[in-house]
Amino acid sequence: GESVGLHLPTLSVQEGDNSIINCAYSNSASDYFIWYKQESGKGPQFIIDIRSNMDKRQGQRVTVLLNKTVKHLSLQIAATQPGDSAVYFCAENTGGAGSYQLTFGKGTKLSVIP
Amino acid sequence: DTAVSQTPKYLVTQMGNDKSIKCEQNLGHDTMYWYKQDSKKFLKIMFSYNNKELIINETVPNRFSPKSPDKAHLNLHINSLELGDSAVYFCASSPRTGGGQPQHFGDGTRLSIL
């Protein structure tokens, strides 16, 4: 799910399947990461976050995995539903210690096939 | 009871005009932000205010001037609008400047310059 060229990368999944959206982040010093969901005409909506001292965190139907060695973040959505169709963004805190500045990835569009 | 609200939702205006976008949050947060989202969905921080004090000012033309009358409001005034200013502008807020808390976004203001 990394951005290439001018178009958002798209992931199409069948309803009921699991989805995995990937993100490569830029700063090895980033200490906090967030996944957001953006539906058409809406603002980014918080899904799940993870701190750099963890490698996995689970929410309701969602799991975030953090691999600091390769600077990779993934979002797993279990039993994907039509309402999960949206653009998903990862964001990292690039502000440094005691500071807070989110840098967003380029987004992945998830399309759920009913 | 919208948490972060922006007005107007749509703004269509001529090149060269001056316009303002308003943002209010009722979450009791100390920090507020303005982001710009371009046509490729790329989200970039513009400004951040903490308790009415400017703390982040990315490379943004000085035609853009944020104003924070109190910590619940962060307005964005844009002078001499240009075609390249066409975008969706998002306001966000978070509990504090230190990382580790998600930012909450409004639903955006779509600015179109004719």
mmCIF file with all atom_site columns, C-alpha atoms in Angstrom:
data_model
loop_
_atom_site.group_PDB
_atom_site.id
_atom_site.type_symbol
_atom_site.label_atom_id
_atom_site.label_alt_id
_atom_site.label_comp_id
_atom_site.label_asym_id
_atom_site.label_entity_id
_atom_site.label_seq_id
_atom_site.pdbx_PDB_ins_code
_atom_site.Cartn_x
_atom_site.Cartn_y
_atom_site.Cartn_z
_atom_site.occupancy
_atom_site.B_iso_or_equiv
_atom_site.pdbx_formal_charge
_atom_site.auth_seq_id
_atom_site.auth_comp_id
_atom_site.auth_asym_id
_atom_site.auth_atom_id
_atom_site.pdbx_PDB_model_num
ATOM 1   C CA . GLY A 1 1   ? 0.000   0.000   0.000  1.00 0.00 ? 1   GLY A CA 1
ATOM 2   C CA . GLU A 1 2   ? 2.756   2.561   -0.720 1.00 0.00 ? 2   GLU A CA 1
ATOM 3   C CA . SER A 1 3   ? 2.194   5.501   -2.935 1.00 0.00 ? 3   SER A CA 1
ATOM 4   C CA . VAL A 1 4   ? 3.505   5.301   -6.456 1.00 0.00 ? 4   VAL A CA 1
ATOM 5   C CA . GLY A 1 5   ? 3.002   7.909   -9.144 1.00 0.00 ? 5   GLY A CA 1
ATOM 6   C CA . LEU A 1 6   ? 0.056   10.248  -9.117 1.00 0.00 ? 6   LEU A CA 1
ATOM 7   C CA . HIS A 1 7   ? -2.682  7.931   -7.906 1.00 0.00 ? 7   HIS A CA 1
ATOM 8   C CA . LEU A 1 8   ? -3.541  6.602   -4.497 1.00 0.00 ? 8   LEU A CA 1
ATOM 9   C CA . PRO A 1 9   ? -2.681  2.918   -4.197 1.00 0.00 ? 9   PRO A CA 1
ATOM 10  C CA . THR A 1 10  ? -5.860  0.888   -3.965 1.00 0.00 ? 10  THR A CA 1
ATOM 11  C CA . LEU A 1 11  ? -6.537  -2.302  -2.103 1.00 0.00 ? 11  LEU A CA 1
ATOM 12  C CA . SER A 1 12  ? -9.644  -4.245  -3.099 1.00 0.00 ? 12  SER A CA 1
ATOM 13  C CA . VAL A 1 13  ? -10.892 -6.959  -0.779 1.00 0.00 ? 13  VAL A CA 1
ATOM 14  C CA . GLN A 1 14  ? -13.935 -9.173  -0.618 1.00 0.00 ? 14  GLN A CA 1
ATOM 15  C CA . GLU A 1 15  ? -16.360 -8.506  2.195  1.00 0.00 ? 15  GLU A CA 1
ATOM 16  C CA . GLY A 1 16  ? -15.531 -10.782 5.110  1.00 0.00 ? 16  GLY A CA 1
ATOM 17  C CA . ASP A 1 17  ? -11.863 -11.145 4.188  1.00 0.00 ? 17  ASP A CA 1
ATOM 18  C CA . ASN A 1 18  ? -9.032  -9.636  6.193  1.00 0.00 ? 18  ASN A CA 1
ATOM 19  C CA . SER A 1 19  ? -7.294  -6.501  4.938  1.00 0.00 ? 19  SER A CA 1
ATOM 20  C CA . ILE A 1 20  ? -3.689  -5.484  5.435  1.00 0.00 ? 20  ILE A CA 1
ATOM 21  C CA . ILE A 1 21  ? -2.615  -1.930  4.693  1.00 0.00 ? 21  ILE A CA 1
ATOM 22  C CA . ASN A 1 22  ? 1.077   -1.145  4.789  1.00 0.00 ? 22  ASN A CA 1
ATOM 23  C CA . CYS A 1 23  ? 3.024   2.010   5.457  1.00 0.00 ? 23  CYS A CA 1
ATOM 24  C CA . ALA A 1 24  ? 6.719   2.841   5.355  1.00 0.00 ? 24  ALA A CA 1
ATOM 25  C CA . TYR A 1 25  ? 7.603   5.697   7.678  1.00 0.00 ? 25  TYR A CA 1
ATOM 26  C CA . SER A 1 26  ? 10.497  8.060   7.349  1.00 0.00 ? 26  SER A CA 1
ATOM 27  C CA . ASN A 1 27  ? 12.020  8.907   10.699 1.00 0.00 ? 27  ASN A CA 1
ATOM 28  C CA . SER A 1 28  ? 13.724  6.280   12.858 1.00 0.00 ? 28  SER A CA 1
ATOM 29  C CA . ALA A 1 29  ? 13.355  8.631   15.855 1.00 0.00 ? 29  ALA A CA 1
ATOM 30  C CA . SER A 1 30  ? 9.555   8.763   15.594 1.00 0.00 ? 30  SER A CA 1
ATOM 31  C CA . ASP A 1 31  ? 8.036   7.650   18.889 1.00 0.00 ? 31  ASP A CA 1
ATOM 32  C CA . TYR A 1 32  ? 4.324   7.536   18.174 1.00 0.00 ? 32  TYR A CA 1
ATOM 33  C CA . PHE A 1 33  ? 2.243   6.328   15.248 1.00 0.00 ? 33  PHE A CA 1
ATOM 34  C CA . ILE A 1 34  ? -1.421  6.627   14.336 1.00 0.00 ? 34  ILE A CA 1
ATOM 35  C CA . TRP A 1 35  ? -3.729  5.136   11.736 1.00 0.00 ? 35  TRP A CA 1
ATOM 36  C CA . TYR A 1 36  ? -6.543  7.306   10.437 1.00 0.00 ? 36  TYR A CA 1
ATOM 37  C CA . LYS A 1 37  ? -9.545  6.489   8.246  1.00 0.00 ? 37  LYS A CA 1
ATOM 38  C CA . GLN A 1 38  ? -10.903 9.151   5.918  1.00 0.00 ? 38  GLN A CA 1
ATOM 39  C CA . GLU A 1 39  ? -14.288 8.708   4.290  1.00 0.00 ? 39  GLU A CA 1
ATOM 40  C CA . SER A 1 40  ? -15.371 10.811  1.346  1.00 0.00 ? 40  SER A CA 1
ATOM 41  C CA . GLY A 1 41  ? -16.223 14.364  2.399  1.00 0.00 ? 41  GLY A CA 1
ATOM 42  C CA . LYS A 1 42  ? -15.078 13.803  5.982  1.00 0.00 ? 42  LYS A CA 1
ATOM 43  C CA . GLY A 1 43  ? -12.019 14.500  8.045  1.00 0.00 ? 43  GLY A CA 1
ATOM 44  C CA . PRO A 1 44  ? -9.509  11.838  9.124  1.00 0.00 ? 44  PRO A CA 1
ATOM 45  C CA . GLN A 1 45  ? -10.937 9.706   11.902 1.00 0.00 ? 45  GLN A CA 1
ATOM 46  C CA . PHE A 1 46  ? -8.689  8.096   14.536 1.00 0.00 ? 46  PHE A CA 1
ATOM 47  C CA . ILE A 1 47  ? -8.593  4.282   14.384 1.00 0.00 ? 47  ILE A CA 1
ATOM 48  C CA . ILE A 1 48  ? -5.685  3.089   16.509 1.00 0.00 ? 48  ILE A CA 1
ATOM 49  C CA . ASP A 1 49  ? -2.296  4.247   17.723 1.00 0.00 ? 49  ASP A CA 1
ATOM 50  C CA . ILE A 1 50  ? 0.920   2.666   18.927 1.00 0.00 ? 50  ILE A CA 1
ATOM 51  C CA . ARG A 1 51  ? 4.016   3.899   20.732 1.00 0.00 ? 51  ARG A CA 1
ATOM 52  C CA . SER A 1 52  ? 7.505   2.991   19.627 1.00 0.00 ? 52  SER A CA 1
ATOM 53  C CA . ASN A 1 53  ? 8.097   0.805   22.695 1.00 0.00 ? 53  ASN A CA 1
ATOM 54  C CA . MET A 1 54  ? 5.465   -1.641  21.423 1.00 0.00 ? 54  MET A CA 1
ATOM 55  C CA . ASP A 1 55  ? 5.341   -3.812  18.318 1.00 0.00 ? 55  ASP A CA 1
ATOM 56  C CA . LYS A 1 56  ? 1.680   -4.750  18.310 1.00 0.00 ? 56  LYS A CA 1
ATOM 57  C CA . ARG A 1 57  ? -1.573  -3.306  19.522 1.00 0.00 ? 57  ARG A CA 1
ATOM 58  C CA . GLN A 1 58  ? -5.091  -4.578  19.047 1.00 0.00 ? 58  GLN A CA 1
ATOM 59  C CA . GLY A 1 59  ? -8.400  -2.801  18.926 1.00 0.00 ? 59  GLY A CA 1
ATOM 60  C CA . GLN A 1 60  ? -11.843 -3.870  17.867 1.00 0.00 ? 60  GLN A CA 1
ATOM 61  C CA . ARG A 1 61  ? -11.320 -5.707  14.542 1.00 0.00 ? 61  ARG A CA 1
ATOM 62  C CA . VAL A 1 62  ? -8.082  -3.795  13.965 1.00 0.00 ? 62  VAL A CA 1
ATOM 63  C CA . THR A 1 63  ? -4.460  -4.570  14.770 1.00 0.00 ? 63  THR A CA 1
ATOM 64  C CA . VAL A 1 64  ? -1.460  -2.349  14.235 1.00 0.00 ? 64  VAL A CA 1
ATOM 65  C CA . LEU A 1 65  ? 2.007   -3.865  13.838 1.00 0.00 ? 65  LEU A CA 1
ATOM 66  C CA . LEU A 1 66  ? 5.193   -1.842  14.141 1.00 0.00 ? 66  LEU A CA 1
ATOM 67  C CA . ASN A 1 67  ? 8.552   -3.026  12.815 1.00 0.00 ? 67  ASN A CA 1
ATOM 68  C CA . LYS A 1 68  ? 11.136  -0.429  13.794 1.00 0.00 ? 68  LYS A CA 1
ATOM 69  C CA . THR A 1 69  ? 13.988  -2.338  12.171 1.00 0.00 ? 69  THR A CA 1
ATOM 70  C CA . VAL A 1 70  ? 12.621  -1.703  8.705  1.00 0.00 ? 70  VAL A CA 1
ATOM 71  C CA . LYS A 1 71  ? 10.491  1.348   9.613  1.00 0.00 ? 71  LYS A CA 1
ATOM 72  C CA . HIS A 1 72  ? 7.278   -0.347  8.659  1.00 0.00 ? 72  HIS A CA 1
ATOM 73  C CA . LEU A 1 73  ? 3.777   -0.031  10.033 1.00 0.00 ? 73  LEU A CA 1
ATOM 74  C CA . SER A 1 74  ? 0.760   -2.106  9.068  1.00 0.00 ? 74  SER A CA 1
ATOM 75  C CA . LEU A 1 75  ? -2.954  -2.020  9.795  1.00 0.00 ? 75  LEU A CA 1
ATOM 76  C CA . GLN A 1 76  ? -4.881  -5.254  9.771  1.00 0.00 ? 76  GLN A CA 1
ATOM 77  C CA . ILE A 1 77  ? -8.657  -5.159  9.565  1.00 0.00 ? 77  ILE A CA 1
ATOM 78  C CA . ALA A 1 78  ? -10.445 -8.401  10.372 1.00 0.00 ? 78  ALA A CA 1
ATOM 79  C CA . ALA A 1 79  ? -13.646 -9.430  8.576  1.00 0.00 ? 79  ALA A CA 1
ATOM 80  C CA . THR A 1 80  ? -13.659 -6.345  6.364  1.00 0.00 ? 80  THR A CA 1
ATOM 81  C CA . GLN A 1 81  ? -17.069 -4.729  5.927  1.00 0.00 ? 81  GLN A CA 1
ATOM 82  C CA . PRO A 1 82  ? -18.436 -2.325  3.273  1.00 0.00 ? 82  PRO A CA 1
ATOM 83  C CA . GLY A 1 83  ? -18.303 0.450   5.871  1.00 0.00 ? 83  GLY A CA 1
ATOM 84  C CA . ASP A 1 84  ? -14.530 0.026   5.994  1.00 0.00 ? 84  ASP A CA 1
ATOM 85  C CA . SER A 1 85  ? -14.229 1.439   2.465  1.00 0.00 ? 85  SER A CA 1
ATOM 86  C CA . ALA A 1 86  ? -12.203 4.640   2.823  1.00 0.00 ? 86  ALA A CA 1
ATOM 87  C CA . VAL A 1 87  ? -8.718  6.092   2.463  1.00 0.00 ? 87  VAL A CA 1
ATOM 88  C CA . TYR A 1 88  ? -6.370  5.020   5.248  1.00 0.00 ? 88  TYR A CA 1
ATOM 89  C CA . PHE A 1 89  ? -3.425  7.103   6.394  1.00 0.00 ? 89  PHE A CA 1
ATOM 90  C CA . CYS A 1 90  ? -0.556  6.293   8.685  1.00 0.00 ? 90  CYS A CA 1
ATOM 91  C CA . ALA A 1 91  ? 1.011   9.174   10.582 1.00 0.00 ? 91  ALA A CA 1
ATOM 92  C CA . GLU A 1 92  ? 4.176   9.416   12.659 1.00 0.00 ? 92  GLU A CA 1
ATOM 93  C CA . ASN A 1 93  ? 5.204   11.912  15.297 1.00 0.00 ? 93  ASN A CA 1
ATOM 94  C CA . THR A 1 94  ? 8.291   13.508  13.783 1.00 0.00 ? 94  THR A CA 1
ATOM 95  C CA . GLY A 1 95  ? 8.388   16.331  16.304 1.00 0.00 ? 95  GLY A CA 1
ATOM 96  C CA . GLY A 1 96  ? 11.041  14.804  18.533 1.00 0.00 ? 96  GLY A CA 1
ATOM 97  C CA . ALA A 1 97  ? 11.151  14.453  22.309 1.00 0.00 ? 97  ALA A CA 1
ATOM 98  C CA . GLY A 1 98  ? 8.517   16.571  24.058 1.00 0.00 ? 98  GLY A CA 1
ATOM 99  C CA . SER A 1 99  ? 7.160   17.851  20.779 1.00 0.00 ? 99  SER A CA 1
ATOM 100 C CA . TYR A 1 100 ? 4.276   16.737  18.584 1.00 0.00 ? 100 TYR A CA 1
ATOM 101 C CA . GLN A 1 101 ? 4.163   17.095  14.852 1.00 0.00 ? 101 GLN A CA 1
ATOM 102 C CA . LEU A 1 102 ? 2.372   14.504  12.771 1.00 0.00 ? 102 LEU A CA 1
ATOM 103 C CA . THR A 1 103 ? 3.727   13.660  9.347  1.00 0.00 ? 103 THR A CA 1
ATOM 104 C CA . PHE A 1 104 ? 1.227   11.765  7.238  1.00 0.00 ? 104 PHE A CA 1
ATOM 105 C CA . GLY A 1 105 ? 1.851   9.030   4.718  1.00 0.00 ? 105 GLY A CA 1
ATOM 106 C CA . LYS A 1 106 ? 0.309   9.228   1.282  1.00 0.00 ? 106 LYS A CA 1
ATOM 107 C CA . GLY A 1 107 ? -2.766  7.112   1.931  1.00 0.00 ? 107 GLY A CA 1
ATOM 108 C CA . THR A 1 108 ? -4.195  3.841   0.665  1.00 0.00 ? 108 THR A CA 1
ATOM 109 C CA . LYS A 1 109 ? -7.706  3.525   -0.681 1.00 0.00 ? 109 LYS A CA 1
ATOM 110 C CA . LEU A 1 110 ? -9.528  0.448   0.574  1.00 0.00 ? 110 LEU A CA 1
ATOM 111 C CA . SER A 1 111 ? -12.431 -0.783  -1.561 1.00 0.00 ? 111 SER A CA 1
ATOM 112 C CA . VAL A 1 112 ? -14.613 -3.531  -0.154 1.00 0.00 ? 112 VAL A CA 1
ATOM 113 C CA . ILE A 1 113 ? -16.404 -5.718  -2.673 1.00 0.00 ? 113 ILE A CA 1
ATOM 114 C CA . PRO A 1 114 ? -19.800 -6.849  -1.343 1.00 0.00 ? 114 PRO A CA 1
ATOM 115 C CA . ASP B 2 1   ? -22.313 17.956  19.487 1.00 0.00 ? 1   ASP B CA 1
ATOM 116 C CA . THR B 2 2   ? -19.505 18.091  16.925 1.00 0.00 ? 2   THR B CA 1
ATOM 117 C CA . ALA B 2 3   ? -16.069 17.938  18.557 1.00 0.00 ? 3   ALA B CA 1
ATOM 118 C CA . VAL B 2 4   ? -14.111 19.954  15.967 1.00 0.00 ? 4   VAL B CA 1
ATOM 119 C CA . SER B 2 5   ? -16.245 22.116  13.723 1.00 0.00 ? 5   SER B CA 1
ATOM 120 C CA . GLN B 2 6   ? -15.178 24.232  10.772 1.00 0.00 ? 6   GLN B CA 1
ATOM 121 C CA . THR B 2 7   ? -17.070 26.837  8.820  1.00 0.00 ? 7   THR B CA 1
ATOM 122 C CA . PRO B 2 8   ? -17.741 27.150  6.012  1.00 0.00 ? 8   PRO B CA 1
ATOM 123 C CA . LYS B 2 9   ? -17.737 23.627  4.583  1.00 0.00 ? 9   LYS B CA 1
ATOM 124 C CA . TYR B 2 10  ? -17.387 24.962  1.033  1.00 0.00 ? 10  TYR B CA 1
ATOM 125 C CA . LEU B 2 11  ? -15.793 28.210  -0.081 1.00 0.00 ? 11  LEU B CA 1
ATOM 126 C CA . VAL B 2 12  ? -15.743 29.298  -3.724 1.00 0.00 ? 12  VAL B CA 1
ATOM 127 C CA . THR B 2 13  ? -14.112 32.620  -4.486 1.00 0.00 ? 13  THR B CA 1
ATOM 128 C CA . GLN B 2 14  ? -12.153 34.603  -7.032 1.00 0.00 ? 14  GLN B CA 1
ATOM 129 C CA . MET B 2 15  ? -8.392  34.838  -7.252 1.00 0.00 ? 15  MET B CA 1
ATOM 130 C CA . GLY B 2 16  ? -7.064  37.836  -5.338 1.00 0.00 ? 16  GLY B CA 1
ATOM 131 C CA . ASN B 2 17  ? -9.800  37.849  -2.701 1.00 0.00 ? 17  ASN B CA 1
ATOM 132 C CA . ASP B 2 18  ? -9.275  37.546  1.059  1.00 0.00 ? 18  ASP B CA 1
ATOM 133 C CA . LYS B 2 19  ? -11.157 34.869  2.991  1.00 0.00 ? 19  LYS B CA 1
ATOM 134 C CA . SER B 2 20  ? -11.319 33.320  6.453  1.00 0.00 ? 20  SER B CA 1
ATOM 135 C CA . ILE B 2 21  ? -12.066 29.845  7.728  1.00 0.00 ? 21  ILE B CA 1
ATOM 136 C CA . LYS B 2 22  ? -13.180 29.365  11.314 1.00 0.00 ? 22  LYS B CA 1
ATOM 137 C CA . CYS B 2 23  ? -12.529 26.437  13.615 1.00 0.00 ? 23  CYS B CA 1
ATOM 138 C CA . GLU B 2 24  ? -13.838 25.637  17.050 1.00 0.00 ? 24  GLU B CA 1
ATOM 139 C CA . GLN B 2 25  ? -13.288 22.630  19.297 1.00 0.00 ? 25  GLN B CA 1
ATOM 140 C CA . ASN B 2 26  ? -15.353 21.696  22.338 1.00 0.00 ? 26  ASN B CA 1
ATOM 141 C CA . LEU B 2 27  ? -13.022 18.966  23.575 1.00 0.00 ? 27  LEU B CA 1
ATOM 142 C CA . GLY B 2 28  ? -11.152 21.156  26.025 1.00 0.00 ? 28  GLY B CA 1
ATOM 143 C CA . HIS B 2 29  ? -7.911  20.567  24.122 1.00 0.00 ? 29  HIS B CA 1
ATOM 144 C CA . ASP B 2 30  ? -4.924  22.880  24.478 1.00 0.00 ? 30  ASP B CA 1
ATOM 145 C CA . THR B 2 31  ? -3.480  22.479  20.997 1.00 0.00 ? 31  THR B CA 1
ATOM 146 C CA . MET B 2 32  ? -5.004  23.182  17.601 1.00 0.00 ? 32  MET B CA 1
ATOM 147 C CA . TYR B 2 33  ? -3.710  22.693  14.070 1.00 0.00 ? 33  TYR B CA 1
ATOM 148 C CA . TRP B 2 34  ? -4.352  23.592  10.456 1.00 0.00 ? 34  TRP B CA 1
ATOM 149 C CA . TYR B 2 35  ? -3.618  21.105  7.677  1.00 0.00 ? 35  TYR B CA 1
ATOM 150 C CA . LYS B 2 36  ? -3.846  21.367  3.908  1.00 0.00 ? 36  LYS B CA 1
ATOM 151 C CA . GLN B 2 37  ? -4.939  18.365  1.819  1.00 0.00 ? 37  GLN B CA 1
ATOM 152 C CA . ASP B 2 38  ? -4.179  18.583  -1.878 1.00 0.00 ? 38  ASP B CA 1
ATOM 153 C CA . SER B 2 39  ? -5.902  16.907  -4.809 1.00 0.00 ? 39  SER B CA 1
ATOM 154 C CA . LYS B 2 40  ? -3.766  13.791  -4.332 1.00 0.00 ? 40  LYS B CA 1
ATOM 155 C CA . LYS B 2 41  ? -5.051  13.482  -0.754 1.00 0.00 ? 41  LYS B CA 1
ATOM 156 C CA . PHE B 2 42  ? -1.676  14.412  0.702  1.00 0.00 ? 42  PHE B CA 1
ATOM 157 C CA . LEU B 2 43  ? -2.100  15.947  4.177  1.00 0.00 ? 43  LEU B CA 1
ATOM 158 C CA . LYS B 2 44  ? 0.458   18.465  5.364  1.00 0.00 ? 44  LYS B CA 1
ATOM 159 C CA . ILE B 2 45  ? 0.686   20.459  8.583  1.00 0.00 ? 45  ILE B CA 1
ATOM 160 C CA . MET B 2 46  ? 0.557   24.226  8.200  1.00 0.00 ? 46  MET B CA 1
ATOM 161 C CA . PHE B 2 47  ? 0.312   25.639  11.722 1.00 0.00 ? 47  PHE B CA 1
ATOM 162 C CA . SER B 2 48  ? 0.003   24.554  15.316 1.00 0.00 ? 48  SER B CA 1
ATOM 163 C CA . TYR B 2 49  ? -1.113  26.634  18.295 1.00 0.00 ? 49  TYR B CA 1
ATOM 164 C CA . ASN B 2 50  ? -0.862  25.728  21.957 1.00 0.00 ? 50  ASN B CA 1
ATOM 165 C CA . ASN B 2 51  ? -2.950  27.843  24.346 1.00 0.00 ? 51  ASN B CA 1
ATOM 166 C CA . LYS B 2 52  ? -3.093  30.663  21.800 1.00 0.00 ? 52  LYS B CA 1
ATOM 167 C CA . GLU B 2 53  ? 0.671   30.541  21.160 1.00 0.00 ? 53  GLU B CA 1
ATOM 168 C CA . LEU B 2 54  ? 2.103   29.624  17.749 1.00 0.00 ? 54  LEU B CA 1
ATOM 169 C CA . ILE B 2 55  ? 4.382   26.594  18.040 1.00 0.00 ? 55  ILE B CA 1
ATOM 170 C CA . ILE B 2 56  ? 4.583   25.190  14.511 1.00 0.00 ? 56  ILE B CA 1
ATOM 171 C CA . ASN B 2 57  ? 4.752   27.300  11.389 1.00 0.00 ? 57  ASN B CA 1
ATOM 172 C CA . GLU B 2 58  ? 5.697   25.234  8.388  1.00 0.00 ? 58  GLU B CA 1
ATOM 173 C CA . THR B 2 59  ? 6.824   26.784  5.133  1.00 0.00 ? 59  THR B CA 1
ATOM 174 C CA . VAL B 2 60  ? 3.568   28.491  4.346  1.00 0.00 ? 60  VAL B CA 1
ATOM 175 C CA . PRO B 2 61  ? 3.277   31.780  2.433  1.00 0.00 ? 61  PRO B CA 1
ATOM 176 C CA . ASN B 2 62  ? 2.723   34.703  4.759  1.00 0.00 ? 62  ASN B CA 1
ATOM 177 C CA . ARG B 2 63  ? -0.570  35.319  2.964  1.00 0.00 ? 63  ARG B CA 1
ATOM 178 C CA . PHE B 2 64  ? -1.821  32.705  5.429  1.00 0.00 ? 64  PHE B CA 1
ATOM 179 C CA . SER B 2 65  ? -2.294  34.050  8.934  1.00 0.00 ? 65  SER B CA 1
ATOM 180 C CA . PRO B 2 66  ? -3.713  31.941  11.752 1.00 0.00 ? 66  PRO B CA 1
ATOM 181 C CA . LYS B 2 67  ? -5.419  33.659  14.670 1.00 0.00 ? 67  LYS B CA 1
ATOM 182 C CA . SER B 2 68  ? -6.314  32.088  17.991 1.00 0.00 ? 68  SER B CA 1
ATOM 183 C CA . PRO B 2 69  ? -8.593  34.304  20.122 1.00 0.00 ? 69  PRO B CA 1
ATOM 184 C CA . ASP B 2 70  ? -8.764  31.582  22.784 1.00 0.00 ? 70  ASP B CA 1
ATOM 185 C CA . LYS B 2 71  ? -7.667  27.987  23.076 1.00 0.00 ? 71  LYS B CA 1
ATOM 186 C CA . ALA B 2 72  ? -10.968 26.671  21.717 1.00 0.00 ? 72  ALA B CA 1
ATOM 187 C CA . HIS B 2 73  ? -10.707 28.606  18.455 1.00 0.00 ? 73  HIS B CA 1
ATOM 188 C CA . LEU B 2 74  ? -8.161  28.736  15.658 1.00 0.00 ? 74  LEU B CA 1
ATOM 189 C CA . ASN B 2 75  ? -9.127  30.696  12.570 1.00 0.00 ? 75  ASN B CA 1
ATOM 190 C CA . LEU B 2 76  ? -7.250  30.852  9.281  1.00 0.00 ? 76  LEU B CA 1
ATOM 191 C CA . HIS B 2 77  ? -7.192  34.026  7.232  1.00 0.00 ? 77  HIS B CA 1
ATOM 192 C CA . ILE B 2 78  ? -5.877  33.945  3.678  1.00 0.00 ? 78  ILE B CA 1
ATOM 193 C CA . ASN B 2 79  ? -4.988  37.089  1.747  1.00 0.00 ? 79  ASN B CA 1
ATOM 194 C CA . SER B 2 80  ? -4.714  37.492  -2.015 1.00 0.00 ? 80  SER B CA 1
ATOM 195 C CA . LEU B 2 81  ? -5.933  34.007  -2.841 1.00 0.00 ? 81  LEU B CA 1
ATOM 196 C CA . GLU B 2 82  ? -4.148  32.164  -5.629 1.00 0.00 ? 82  GLU B CA 1
ATOM 197 C CA . LEU B 2 83  ? -5.174  29.227  -7.810 1.00 0.00 ? 83  LEU B CA 1
ATOM 198 C CA . GLY B 2 84  ? -2.729  26.962  -5.954 1.00 0.00 ? 84  GLY B CA 1
ATOM 199 C CA . ASP B 2 85  ? -4.571  27.606  -2.706 1.00 0.00 ? 85  ASP B CA 1
ATOM 200 C CA . SER B 2 86  ? -7.409  25.385  -3.924 1.00 0.00 ? 86  SER B CA 1
ATOM 201 C CA . ALA B 2 87  ? -7.465  22.446  -1.511 1.00 0.00 ? 87  ALA B CA 1
ATOM 202 C CA . VAL B 2 88  ? -9.298  21.052  1.478  1.00 0.00 ? 88  VAL B CA 1
ATOM 203 C CA . TYR B 2 89  ? -8.219  22.641  4.752  1.00 0.00 ? 89  TYR B CA 1
ATOM 204 C CA . PHE B 2 90  ? -8.582  20.671  7.959  1.00 0.00 ? 90  PHE B CA 1
ATOM 205 C CA . CYS B 2 91  ? -8.542  21.901  11.501 1.00 0.00 ? 91  CYS B CA 1
ATOM 206 C CA . ALA B 2 92  ? -7.528  19.492  14.275 1.00 0.00 ? 92  ALA B CA 1
ATOM 207 C CA . SER B 2 93  ? -6.973  19.532  18.011 1.00 0.00 ? 93  SER B CA 1
ATOM 208 C CA . SER B 2 94  ? -5.153  17.442  20.608 1.00 0.00 ? 94  SER B CA 1
ATOM 209 C CA . PRO B 2 95  ? -4.929  17.473  24.403 1.00 0.00 ? 95  PRO B CA 1
ATOM 210 C CA . ARG B 2 96  ? -1.357  18.751  24.541 1.00 0.00 ? 96  ARG B CA 1
ATOM 211 C CA . THR B 2 97  ? 1.736   19.393  22.539 1.00 0.00 ? 97  THR B CA 1
ATOM 212 C CA . GLY B 2 98  ? 3.621   16.306  23.651 1.00 0.00 ? 98  GLY B CA 1
ATOM 213 C CA . GLY B 2 99  ? 3.117   13.257  21.462 1.00 0.00 ? 99  GLY B CA 1
ATOM 214 C CA . GLY B 2 100 ? 1.113   10.241  22.492 1.00 0.00 ? 100 GLY B CA 1
ATOM 215 C CA . GLN B 2 101 ? -2.395  11.539  21.977 1.00 0.00 ? 101 GLN B CA 1
ATOM 216 C CA . PRO B 2 102 ? -4.315  11.361  18.711 1.00 0.00 ? 102 PRO B CA 1
ATOM 217 C CA . GLN B 2 103 ? -5.362  14.526  16.954 1.00 0.00 ? 103 GLN B CA 1
ATOM 218 C CA . HIS B 2 104 ? -9.069  14.981  16.291 1.00 0.00 ? 104 HIS B CA 1
ATOM 219 C CA . PHE B 2 105 ? -10.037 16.444  12.931 1.00 0.00 ? 105 PHE B CA 1
ATOM 220 C CA . GLY B 2 106 ? -12.895 18.524  11.652 1.00 0.00 ? 106 GLY B CA 1
ATOM 221 C CA . ASP B 2 107 ? -14.641 17.638  8.406  1.00 0.00 ? 107 ASP B CA 1
ATOM 222 C CA . GLY B 2 108 ? -12.714 20.145  6.339  1.00 0.00 ? 108 GLY B CA 1
ATOM 223 C CA . THR B 2 109 ? -13.320 23.276  4.291  1.00 0.00 ? 109 THR B CA 1
ATOM 224 C CA . ARG B 2 110 ? -13.118 22.795  0.545  1.00 0.00 ? 110 ARG B CA 1
ATOM 225 C CA . LEU B 2 111 ? -11.652 25.974  -0.934 1.00 0.00 ? 111 LEU B CA 1
ATOM 226 C CA . SER B 2 112 ? -12.018 26.486  -4.685 1.00 0.00 ? 112 SER B CA 1
ATOM 227 C CA . ILE B 2 113 ? -10.379 29.435  -6.397 1.00 0.00 ? 113 ILE B CA 1
ATOM 228 C CA . LEU B 2 114 ? -11.852 30.531  -9.712 1.00 0.00 ? 114 LEU B CA 1
#
